[in-house]
CSV table of N, CA and C in Angstrom, one decimal:
chain,number,residue,atom,x,y,z
A,1,GLN,N,-31.5,25.5,1.4
A,1,GLN,CA,-30.5,24.5,1.7
A,1,GLN,C,-31.1,23.1,1.3
A,2,VAL,N,-30.2,22.4,0.6
A,2,VAL,CA,-30.6,21.1,0.1
A,2,VAL,C,-30.5,20.0,1.2
A,3,GLN,N,-31.5,19.2,1.3
A,3,GLN,CA,-31.5,18.1,2.3
A,3,GLN,C,-31.9,16.8,1.6
A,4,VAL,N,-31.2,15.7,1.9
A,4,VAL,CA,-31.5,14.4,1.3
A,4,VAL,C,-31.7,13.5,2.5
A,5,THR,N,-32.9,12.8,2.5
A,5,THR,CA,-33.2,11.9,3.7
A,5,THR,C,-33.6,10.6,3.2
A,6,GLU,N,-32.9,9.5,3.8
A,6,GLU,CA,-33.3,8.2,3.4
A,6,GLU,C,-34.0,7.5,4.6
A,7,SER,N,-34.8,6.5,4.4
A,7,SER,CA,-35.5,5.8,5.4
A,7,SER,C,-35.8,4.4,4.9
A,8,GLY,N,-36.2,3.5,5.8
A,8,GLY,CA,-36.7,2.2,5.4
A,8,GLY,C,-35.7,1.1,5.4
A,9,GLY,N,-34.5,1.3,5.8
A,9,GLY,CA,-33.6,0.2,5.9
A,9,GLY,C,-33.9,-0.6,7.1
A,10,GLY,N,-33.1,-1.7,7.3
A,10,GLY,CA,-33.3,-2.6,8.5
A,10,GLY,C,-32.8,-3.9,8.2
A,11,SER,N,-33.4,-4.9,8.8
A,11,SER,CA,-32.9,-6.3,8.7
A,11,SER,C,-34.0,-7.1,8.1
A,12,ALA,N,-33.6,-8.1,7.3
A,12,ALA,CA,-34.5,-9.1,6.7
A,12,ALA,C,-33.8,-10.4,6.5
A,13,GLN,N,-34.6,-11.4,6.2
A,13,GLN,CA,-34.0,-12.7,5.9
A,13,GLN,C,-33.9,-12.8,4.4
A,14,ALA,N,-33.0,-13.6,4.0
A,14,ALA,CA,-32.9,-13.9,2.5
A,14,ALA,C,-34.2,-14.3,1.9
A,15,GLY,N,-34.5,-13.7,0.8
A,15,GLY,CA,-35.8,-14.0,0.1
A,15,GLY,C,-36.8,-13.0,0.5
A,16,GLY,N,-36.6,-12.1,1.5
A,16,GLY,CA,-37.5,-11.2,1.9
A,16,GLY,C,-37.5,-9.9,1.1
A,17,SER,N,-38.2,-8.9,1.6
A,17,SER,CA,-38.3,-7.6,0.9
A,17,SER,C,-38.2,-6.4,1.8
A,18,LEU,N,-37.7,-5.4,1.3
A,18,LEU,CA,-37.6,-4.1,2.0
A,18,LEU,C,-37.9,-3.0,1.0
A,19,ASP,N,-38.4,-1.9,1.6
A,19,ASP,CA,-38.7,-0.7,0.7
A,19,ASP,C,-38.0,0.5,1.3
A,20,LEU,N,-37.1,1.0,0.5
A,20,LEU,CA,-36.4,2.2,0.9
A,20,LEU,C,-37.0,3.5,0.3
A,21,HIS,N,-36.9,4.6,1.0
A,21,HIS,CA,-37.5,5.8,0.6
A,21,HIS,C,-36.4,6.9,0.7
A,22,CYS,N,-36.4,7.8,-0.3
A,22,CYS,CA,-35.4,8.9,-0.3
A,22,CYS,C,-36.2,10.1,-0.7
A,23,SER,N,-36.1,11.2,0.1
A,23,SER,CA,-36.8,12.4,-0.2
A,23,SER,C,-35.8,13.6,-0.2
A,24,THR,N,-36.1,14.6,-0.9
A,24,THR,CA,-35.2,15.7,-0.9
A,24,THR,C,-35.9,17.0,-0.9
A,25,SER,N,-35.3,18.1,-0.4
A,25,SER,CA,-35.9,19.4,-0.4
A,25,SER,C,-34.8,20.4,-0.7
A,26,GLY,N,-35.2,21.5,-1.2
A,26,GLY,CA,-34.3,22.6,-1.6
A,26,GLY,C,-34.0,22.7,-3.0
A,27,TYR,N,-34.6,21.8,-3.8
A,27,TYR,CA,-34.3,21.8,-5.3
A,27,TYR,C,-35.6,22.2,-6.0
A,28,SER,N,-36.3,23.2,-5.5
A,28,SER,CA,-37.6,23.5,-6.0
A,28,SER,C,-37.6,24.0,-7.5
A,29,THR,N,-36.5,24.6,-7.9
A,29,THR,CA,-36.4,25.1,-9.3
A,29,THR,C,-35.5,24.3,-10.2
A,30,CYS,N,-35.2,23.1,-9.8
A,30,CYS,CA,-34.3,22.3,-10.6
A,30,CYS,C,-34.9,20.9,-10.9
A,31,ALA,N,-34.8,20.5,-12.1
A,31,ALA,CA,-35.2,19.1,-12.5
A,31,ALA,C,-34.0,18.2,-12.0
A,32,ILE,N,-34.4,17.2,-11.2
A,32,ILE,CA,-33.4,16.4,-10.6
A,32,ILE,C,-33.4,14.9,-11.0
A,33,ASP,N,-32.2,14.3,-11.0
A,33,ASP,CA,-32.0,12.9,-11.1
A,33,ASP,C,-31.9,12.4,-9.6
A,34,MET,N,-32.4,11.2,-9.4
A,34,MET,CA,-32.3,10.6,-8.1
A,34,MET,C,-31.8,9.2,-8.2
A,35,ASN,N,-30.7,8.9,-7.5
A,35,ASN,CA,-30.0,7.6,-7.6
A,35,ASN,C,-29.8,7.0,-6.3
A,36,TRP,N,-29.8,5.6,-6.3
A,36,TRP,CA,-29.4,4.9,-5.1
A,36,TRP,C,-28.1,4.2,-5.4
A,37,HIS,N,-27.2,4.3,-4.4
A,37,HIS,CA,-25.9,3.6,-4.5
A,37,HIS,C,-25.9,2.8,-3.2
A,38,ARG,N,-24.9,1.8,-3.1
A,38,ARG,CA,-24.7,1.2,-1.9
A,38,ARG,C,-23.2,1.0,-1.6
A,39,LEU,N,-22.9,1.0,-0.4
A,39,LEU,CA,-21.5,0.9,0.1
A,39,LEU,C,-21.3,-0.5,0.6
A,40,LEU,N,-20.5,-1.3,-0.1
A,40,LEU,CA,-20.4,-2.7,0.2
A,40,LEU,C,-19.4,-3.0,1.3
A,41,PRO,N,-19.7,-3.9,2.3
A,41,PRO,CA,-18.7,-4.2,3.2
A,41,PRO,C,-17.7,-5.2,2.6
A,42,PRO,N,-16.5,-5.3,3.1
A,42,PRO,CA,-15.9,-4.5,4.2
A,42,PRO,C,-15.2,-3.3,3.7
A,43,THR,N,-15.0,-3.1,2.4
A,43,THR,CA,-14.2,-2.0,1.9
A,43,THR,C,-15.0,-0.7,1.7
A,44,GLN,N,-16.3,-0.8,1.8
A,44,GLN,CA,-17.2,0.4,1.5
A,44,GLN,C,-17.1,0.8,0.0
A,45,LYS,N,-16.8,-0.1,-0.8
A,45,LYS,CA,-16.8,0.2,-2.3
A,45,LYS,C,-18.2,0.6,-2.7
A,46,ARG,N,-18.3,1.6,-3.5
A,46,ARG,CA,-19.6,2.1,-3.9
A,46,ARG,C,-20.1,1.4,-5.1
A,47,GLU,N,-21.3,1.0,-5.1
A,47,GLU,CA,-21.9,0.3,-6.3
A,47,GLU,C,-23.2,1.0,-6.6
A,48,PHE,N,-23.4,1.3,-7.9
A,48,PHE,CA,-24.7,1.9,-8.4
A,48,PHE,C,-25.8,0.8,-8.3
A,49,VAL,N,-26.9,1.2,-7.7
A,49,VAL,CA,-28.0,0.3,-7.5
A,49,VAL,C,-29.2,0.6,-8.5
A,50,ALA,N,-29.7,1.8,-8.5
A,50,ALA,CA,-30.8,2.2,-9.4
A,50,ALA,C,-30.9,3.7,-9.5
A,51,GLY,N,-31.4,4.2,-10.6
A,51,GLY,CA,-31.6,5.6,-10.7
A,51,GLY,C,-32.8,5.9,-11.6
A,52,ILE,N,-33.3,7.1,-11.4
A,52,ILE,CA,-34.4,7.6,-12.2
A,52,ILE,C,-34.1,9.0,-12.5
A,53,ASP,N,-34.1,9.4,-13.8
A,53,ASP,CA,-33.6,10.8,-14.1
A,53,ASP,C,-34.8,11.7,-14.2
A,54,ARG,N,-34.5,12.9,-14.5
A,54,ARG,CA,-35.6,14.0,-14.6
A,54,ARG,C,-36.7,13.7,-15.6
A,55,ASP,N,-36.4,12.9,-16.6
A,55,ASP,CA,-37.3,12.5,-17.6
A,55,ASP,C,-38.0,11.2,-17.3
A,56,GLY,N,-37.7,10.6,-16.2
A,56,GLY,CA,-38.3,9.3,-15.9
A,56,GLY,C,-37.6,8.1,-16.4
A,57,ARG,N,-36.5,8.3,-17.0
A,57,ARG,CA,-35.7,7.1,-17.5
A,57,ARG,C,-35.1,6.4,-16.3
A,58,ILE,N,-35.2,5.1,-16.3
A,58,ILE,CA,-34.7,4.2,-15.2
A,58,ILE,C,-33.6,3.3,-15.6
A,59,THR,N,-32.6,3.2,-14.7
A,59,THR,CA,-31.5,2.3,-14.9
A,59,THR,C,-31.2,1.5,-13.6
A,60,TYR,N,-30.7,0.3,-13.8
A,60,TYR,CA,-30.4,-0.6,-12.7
A,60,TYR,C,-29.0,-1.1,-12.8
A,61,GLY,N,-28.4,-1.4,-11.6
A,61,GLY,CA,-27.2,-2.1,-11.6
A,61,GLY,C,-27.4,-3.5,-12.0
A,62,GLU,N,-26.4,-4.2,-12.5
A,62,GLU,CA,-26.6,-5.6,-13.0
A,62,GLU,C,-27.0,-6.5,-11.9
A,63,SER,N,-26.4,-6.3,-10.7
A,63,SER,CA,-26.6,-7.2,-9.6
A,63,SER,C,-28.1,-7.2,-9.0
A,64,VAL,N,-28.8,-6.1,-9.4
A,64,VAL,CA,-30.1,-6.0,-8.8
A,64,VAL,C,-31.3,-6.0,-9.8
A,65,LYS,N,-30.9,-6.2,-11.0
A,65,LYS,CA,-32.0,-6.2,-12.1
A,65,LYS,C,-33.0,-7.3,-11.8
A,66,ASP,N,-34.2,-7.0,-12.1
A,66,ASP,CA,-35.3,-7.9,-11.9
A,66,ASP,C,-35.6,-8.2,-10.5
A,67,ARG,N,-34.9,-7.6,-9.5
A,67,ARG,CA,-35.2,-7.8,-8.1
A,67,ARG,C,-35.6,-6.5,-7.4
A,68,PHE,N,-34.9,-5.4,-7.8
A,68,PHE,CA,-35.2,-4.1,-7.2
A,68,PHE,C,-35.9,-3.3,-8.3
A,69,PHE,N,-36.8,-2.4,-7.7
A,69,PHE,CA,-37.6,-1.5,-8.6
A,69,PHE,C,-37.7,-0.1,-8.0
A,70,ILE,N,-37.3,0.9,-8.8
A,70,ILE,CA,-37.3,2.2,-8.4
A,70,ILE,C,-38.5,2.9,-9.0
A,71,THR,N,-39.2,3.7,-8.1
A,71,THR,CA,-40.3,4.5,-8.6
A,71,THR,C,-40.2,5.9,-8.0
A,72,ARG,N,-40.9,6.8,-8.7
A,72,ARG,CA,-40.8,8.2,-8.3
A,72,ARG,C,-42.2,8.7,-7.9
A,73,GLU,N,-42.2,9.4,-6.8
A,73,GLU,CA,-43.5,9.9,-6.3
A,73,GLU,C,-43.9,11.1,-7.3
A,74,SER,N,-45.2,11.3,-7.3
A,74,SER,CA,-45.7,12.3,-8.3
A,74,SER,C,-45.2,13.7,-8.1
A,75,ALA,N,-44.8,14.0,-6.9
A,75,ALA,CA,-44.2,15.3,-6.6
A,75,ALA,C,-42.8,15.4,-7.1
A,76,ARG,N,-42.2,14.3,-7.6
A,76,ARG,CA,-40.9,14.3,-8.2
A,76,ARG,C,-39.7,14.5,-7.3
A,77,ALA,N,-40.0,14.7,-6.0
A,77,ALA,CA,-38.8,15.0,-5.1
A,77,ALA,C,-38.6,13.8,-4.2
A,78,ALA,N,-39.1,12.7,-4.5
A,78,ALA,CA,-38.9,11.5,-3.7
A,78,ALA,C,-39.0,10.2,-4.5
A,79,VAL,N,-38.3,9.2,-4.1
A,79,VAL,CA,-38.3,7.9,-4.8
A,79,VAL,C,-38.4,6.8,-3.8
A,80,HIS,N,-38.9,5.7,-4.2
A,80,HIS,CA,-39.0,4.5,-3.5
A,80,HIS,C,-38.1,3.5,-4.2
A,81,LEU,N,-37.4,2.6,-3.4
A,81,LEU,CA,-36.7,1.5,-4.0
A,81,LEU,C,-37.3,0.2,-3.3
A,82,GLN,N,-38.0,-0.5,-4.1
A,82,GLN,CA,-38.6,-1.7,-3.6
A,82,GLN,C,-37.6,-2.8,-3.9
A,83,MET,N,-37.2,-3.5,-2.9
A,83,MET,CA,-36.2,-4.5,-3.0
A,83,MET,C,-36.8,-5.9,-2.6
A,84,ASN,N,-36.8,-6.8,-3.6
A,84,ASN,CA,-37.3,-8.1,-3.5
A,84,ASN,C,-36.3,-9.2,-3.6
A,85,GLY,N,-36.6,-10.4,-3.2
A,85,GLY,CA,-35.6,-11.5,-3.4
A,85,GLY,C,-34.3,-11.1,-2.8
A,86,LEU,N,-34.3,-10.5,-1.6
A,86,LEU,CA,-33.0,-10.1,-1.0
A,86,LEU,C,-32.1,-11.2,-0.7
A,87,LYS,N,-30.8,-10.9,-0.9
A,87,LYS,CA,-29.7,-11.9,-0.6
A,87,LYS,C,-28.7,-11.3,0.4
A,88,PRO,N,-28.0,-12.2,1.1
A,88,PRO,CA,-27.0,-11.7,2.0
A,88,PRO,C,-26.0,-10.7,1.4
A,89,GLU,N,-25.7,-10.9,0.1
A,89,GLU,CA,-24.8,-9.9,-0.5
A,89,GLU,C,-25.4,-8.6,-0.8
A,90,ASP,N,-26.7,-8.4,-0.6
A,90,ASP,CA,-27.3,-7.1,-0.6
A,90,ASP,C,-27.0,-6.3,0.6
A,91,THR,N,-26.4,-6.9,1.6
A,91,THR,CA,-26.1,-6.2,2.8
A,91,THR,C,-25.2,-5.0,2.5
A,92,ALA,N,-25.6,-3.8,2.9
A,92,ALA,CA,-24.8,-2.6,2.6
A,92,ALA,C,-25.4,-1.4,3.2
A,93,MET,N,-24.7,-0.3,3.2
A,93,MET,CA,-25.3,1.0,3.5
A,93,MET,C,-25.8,1.5,2.2
A,94,TYR,N,-27.1,1.8,2.1
A,94,TYR,CA,-27.7,2.4,0.9
A,94,TYR,C,-27.8,3.9,1.0
A,95,VAL,N,-27.3,4.5,0.0
A,95,VAL,CA,-27.2,6.0,0.1
A,95,VAL,C,-27.9,6.6,-1.2
A,96,CYS,N,-28.6,7.7,-0.9
A,96,CYS,CA,-29.3,8.3,-2.0
A,96,CYS,C,-28.5,9.5,-2.5
A,97,GLU,N,-28.5,9.7,-3.8
A,97,GLU,CA,-27.8,10.8,-4.5
A,97,GLU,C,-28.8,11.6,-5.3
A,98,VAL,N,-28.7,12.9,-5.1
A,98,VAL,CA,-29.6,13.8,-5.9
A,98,VAL,C,-28.7,14.7,-6.7
A,99,VAL,N,-29.0,14.7,-8.0
A,99,VAL,CA,-28.2,15.5,-9.0
A,99,VAL,C,-29.1,16.6,-9.6
A,100,CYS,N,-28.7,17.8,-9.5
A,100,CYS,CA,-29.4,18.9,-10.2
A,100,CYS,C,-28.6,19.2,-11.5
A,101,ARG,N,-29.2,18.8,-12.7
A,101,ARG,CA,-28.5,19.0,-13.9
A,101,ARG,C,-28.4,20.4,-14.3
A,102,THR,N,-29.2,21.3,-13.9
A,102,THR,CA,-29.1,22.7,-14.2
A,102,THR,C,-27.8,23.3,-13.7
A,103,THR,N,-27.5,22.9,-12.4
A,103,THR,CA,-26.3,23.5,-11.8
A,103,THR,C,-25.2,22.5,-11.7
A,104,ASN,N,-25.4,21.3,-12.0
A,104,ASN,CA,-24.4,20.2,-11.9
A,104,ASN,C,-24.1,20.0,-10.4
A,105,SER,N,-25.0,20.3,-9.5
A,105,SER,CA,-24.7,20.1,-8.1
A,105,SER,C,-25.2,18.7,-7.7
A,106,VAL,N,-24.5,18.1,-6.7
A,106,VAL,CA,-24.8,16.8,-6.2
A,106,VAL,C,-24.9,16.8,-4.7
A,107,SER,N,-25.9,16.2,-4.2
A,107,SER,CA,-26.1,16.1,-2.8
A,107,SER,C,-26.3,14.6,-2.4
A,108,TRP,N,-25.9,14.3,-1.2
A,108,TRP,CA,-26.0,12.9,-0.7
A,108,TRP,C,-26.7,12.9,0.6
A,109,GLY,N,-27.4,11.8,0.8
A,109,GLY,CA,-28.0,11.5,2.1
A,109,GLY,C,-26.9,10.8,3.0
A,110,ARG,N,-27.3,10.6,4.2
A,110,ARG,CA,-26.4,9.9,5.2
A,110,ARG,C,-26.4,8.4,5.0
A,111,GLY,N,-27.5,7.9,4.4
A,111,GLY,CA,-27.6,6.4,4.2
A,111,GLY,C,-28.5,5.7,5.2
A,112,THR,N,-28.9,4.6,4.8
A,112,THR,CA,-29.7,3.7,5.6
A,112,THR,C,-29.2,2.3,5.5
A,113,GLN,N,-28.9,1.6,6.6
A,113,GLN,CA,-28.3,0.3,6.6
A,113,GLN,C,-29.3,-0.8,6.3
A,114,VAL,N,-28.9,-1.7,5.4
A,114,VAL,CA,-29.7,-2.9,5.1
A,114,VAL,C,-28.9,-4.1,5.4
A,115,THR,N,-29.4,-5.0,6.2
A,115,THR,CA,-28.7,-6.2,6.6
A,115,THR,C,-29.6,-7.4,6.3
A,116,ILE,N,-29.0,-8.3,5.5
A,116,ILE,CA,-29.8,-9.5,5.1
A,116,ILE,C,-29.1,-10.8,5.7
A,117,SER,N,-29.8,-11.5,6.4
A,117,SER,CA,-29.3,-12.8,7.0
A,117,SER,C,-29.7,-14.0,6.1
A,118,PRO,N,-28.8,-15.0,6.2
A,118,PRO,CA,-29.1,-16.2,5.3
A,118,PRO,C,-30.4,-16.9,5.6
């Protein structure tokens, strides 16, 4: 059974930093892509934040480029999202997506809340 777990959210002041972590289990035979999205208040519109694919290629959403950095742990089943220079508009629920390209299956975590005060 696939599980996706996020951690590391919380509150910070503008200009500060937070580090999010996403880990997954149950994909032992699949090369996976791991992506962060965020659900923006008040509409919960989903926005792509950052992703790293099975080959290590990294992409970032325009609004977080040069501020957020995604890295993958050596075991390949977990990623960190280092968020620097945080802004109030970064306030959102951050959700981790795991994609198995072999089976085209997608799993989501429950999310971790990030709240940035001015």
